[in-house]
Amino acid sequence: MNLNYIKEKISPIIKVISTVLIASAIGLELWNVYAVTNNIQVPSSLNPIFWIERFAVSCHLIEAVIAAFYAPSRKKMPIQYATYTFFVGTVGLLELFDKKDK
């Protein structure tokens, strides 16, 4: 399996899965905030899932900040590329730093 195969075949799958999972994590966190503000009991079995999704969203947020910082040097719009990288994750950073686009 070479790097081009991974880029062409696996990268789009990762992008779709990552976008769905990050959107789901945001929805899950919004539901949790709603439950807390309205004194609705959230099952304690969901606590590990909340911590995992918070970690994932935090990592994606850090990647988005990095993408926003470096996007102008690659002639990309910072806000647009940061949003893209927030949802697709590391794949967005890999595309930003790809040597072929220079």
PDB file of C-alpha atoms in Angstrom, residues 23-78:
ATOM      1  CA  ALA A  23     -21.004  17.011  14.169  1.00  0.00           C
ATOM      2  CA  SER A  24     -22.404  14.251  16.404  1.00  0.00           C
ATOM      3  CA  ALA A  25     -20.035  15.239  19.205  1.00  0.00           C
ATOM      4  CA  ILE A  26     -21.205  18.840  19.004  1.00  0.00           C
ATOM      5  CA  GLY A  27     -24.830  17.675  19.082  1.00  0.00           C
ATOM      6  CA  LEU A  28     -24.132  15.394  22.038  1.00  0.00           C
ATOM      7  CA  GLU A  29     -22.483  18.228  23.953  1.00  0.00           C
ATOM      8  CA  LEU A  30     -25.392  20.564  23.185  1.00  0.00           C
ATOM      9  CA  TRP A  31     -27.776  17.892  24.486  1.00  0.00           C
ATOM     10  CA  ASN A  32     -25.665  17.556  27.636  1.00  0.00           C
ATOM     11  CA  VAL A  33     -25.714  21.328  28.217  1.00  0.00           C
ATOM     12  CA  TYR A  34     -29.487  21.358  27.684  1.00  0.00           C
ATOM     13  CA  ALA A  35     -29.918  18.500  30.147  1.00  0.00           C
ATOM     14  CA  VAL A  36     -27.790  20.196  32.789  1.00  0.00           C
ATOM     15  CA  THR A  37     -29.541  23.556  32.441  1.00  0.00           C
ATOM     16  CA  ASN A  38     -32.984  21.945  32.698  1.00  0.00           C
ATOM     17  CA  ASN A  39     -32.059  19.588  35.561  1.00  0.00           C
ATOM     18  CA  ILE A  40     -32.539  16.479  33.444  1.00  0.00           C
ATOM     19  CA  GLN A  41     -30.650  13.451  34.721  1.00  0.00           C
ATOM     20  CA  VAL A  42     -28.075  12.191  32.201  1.00  0.00           C
ATOM     21  CA  PRO A  43     -27.121   8.510  32.524  1.00  0.00           C
ATOM     22  CA  SER A  44     -23.742   8.177  34.216  1.00  0.00           C
ATOM     23  CA  SER A  45     -22.776   5.510  31.692  1.00  0.00           C
ATOM     24  CA  LEU A  46     -22.424   8.302  29.112  1.00  0.00           C
ATOM     25  CA  ASN A  47     -19.684  10.118  31.057  1.00  0.00           C
ATOM     26  CA  PRO A  48     -16.809   8.306  29.275  1.00  0.00           C
ATOM     27  CA  ILE A  49     -18.386   9.163  25.929  1.00  0.00           C
ATOM     28  CA  PHE A  50     -18.633  12.823  26.942  1.00  0.00           C
ATOM     29  CA  TRP A  51     -14.938  12.888  27.868  1.00  0.00           C
ATOM     30  CA  ILE A  52     -13.917  11.224  24.609  1.00  0.00           C
ATOM     31  CA  GLU A  53     -15.951  13.639  22.511  1.00  0.00           C
ATOM     32  CA  ARG A  54     -14.596  16.629  24.432  1.00  0.00           C
ATOM     33  CA  PHE A  55     -11.052  15.404  23.827  1.00  0.00           C
ATOM     34  CA  ALA A  56     -11.757  14.907  20.105  1.00  0.00           C
ATOM     35  CA  VAL A  57     -13.367  18.335  19.722  1.00  0.00           C
ATOM     36  CA  SER A  58     -10.448  19.926  21.597  1.00  0.00           C
ATOM     37  CA  CYS A  59      -7.914  18.228  19.324  1.00  0.00           C
ATOM     38  CA  HIS A  60      -9.813  19.299  16.222  1.00  0.00           C
ATOM     39  CA  LEU A  61     -10.014  22.847  17.580  1.00  0.00           C
ATOM     40  CA  ILE A  62      -6.229  22.936  18.045  1.00  0.00           C
ATOM     41  CA  GLU A  63      -5.773  21.641  14.496  1.00  0.00           C
ATOM     42  CA  ALA A  64      -8.148  24.339  13.236  1.00  0.00           C
ATOM     43  CA  VAL A  65      -6.129  27.049  14.969  1.00  0.00           C
ATOM     44  CA  ILE A  66      -2.932  25.696  13.405  1.00  0.00           C
ATOM     45  CA  ALA A  67      -4.619  25.637   9.983  1.00  0.00           C
ATOM     46  CA  ALA A  68      -5.873  29.212  10.401  1.00  0.00           C
ATOM     47  CA  PHE A  69      -2.378  30.345  11.321  1.00  0.00           C
ATOM     48  CA  TYR A  70      -0.636  28.691   8.360  1.00  0.00           C
ATOM     49  CA  ALA A  71      -3.372  29.065   5.712  1.00  0.00           C
ATOM     50  CA  PRO A  72      -2.289  32.523   4.477  1.00  0.00           C
ATOM     51  CA  SER A  73       1.226  31.238   3.750  1.00  0.00           C
ATOM     52  CA  ARG A  74      -0.358  28.613   1.467  1.00  0.00           C
ATOM     53  CA  LYS A  75      -2.654  31.204  -0.178  1.00  0.00           C
ATOM     54  CA  LYS A  76      -5.815  29.867   1.485  1.00  0.00           C
ATOM     55  CA  MET A  77      -8.557  31.692   3.389  1.00  0.00           C
ATOM     56  CA  PRO A  78      -7.834  31.279   7.133  1.00  0.00           C
TER      57      PRO A  78
END
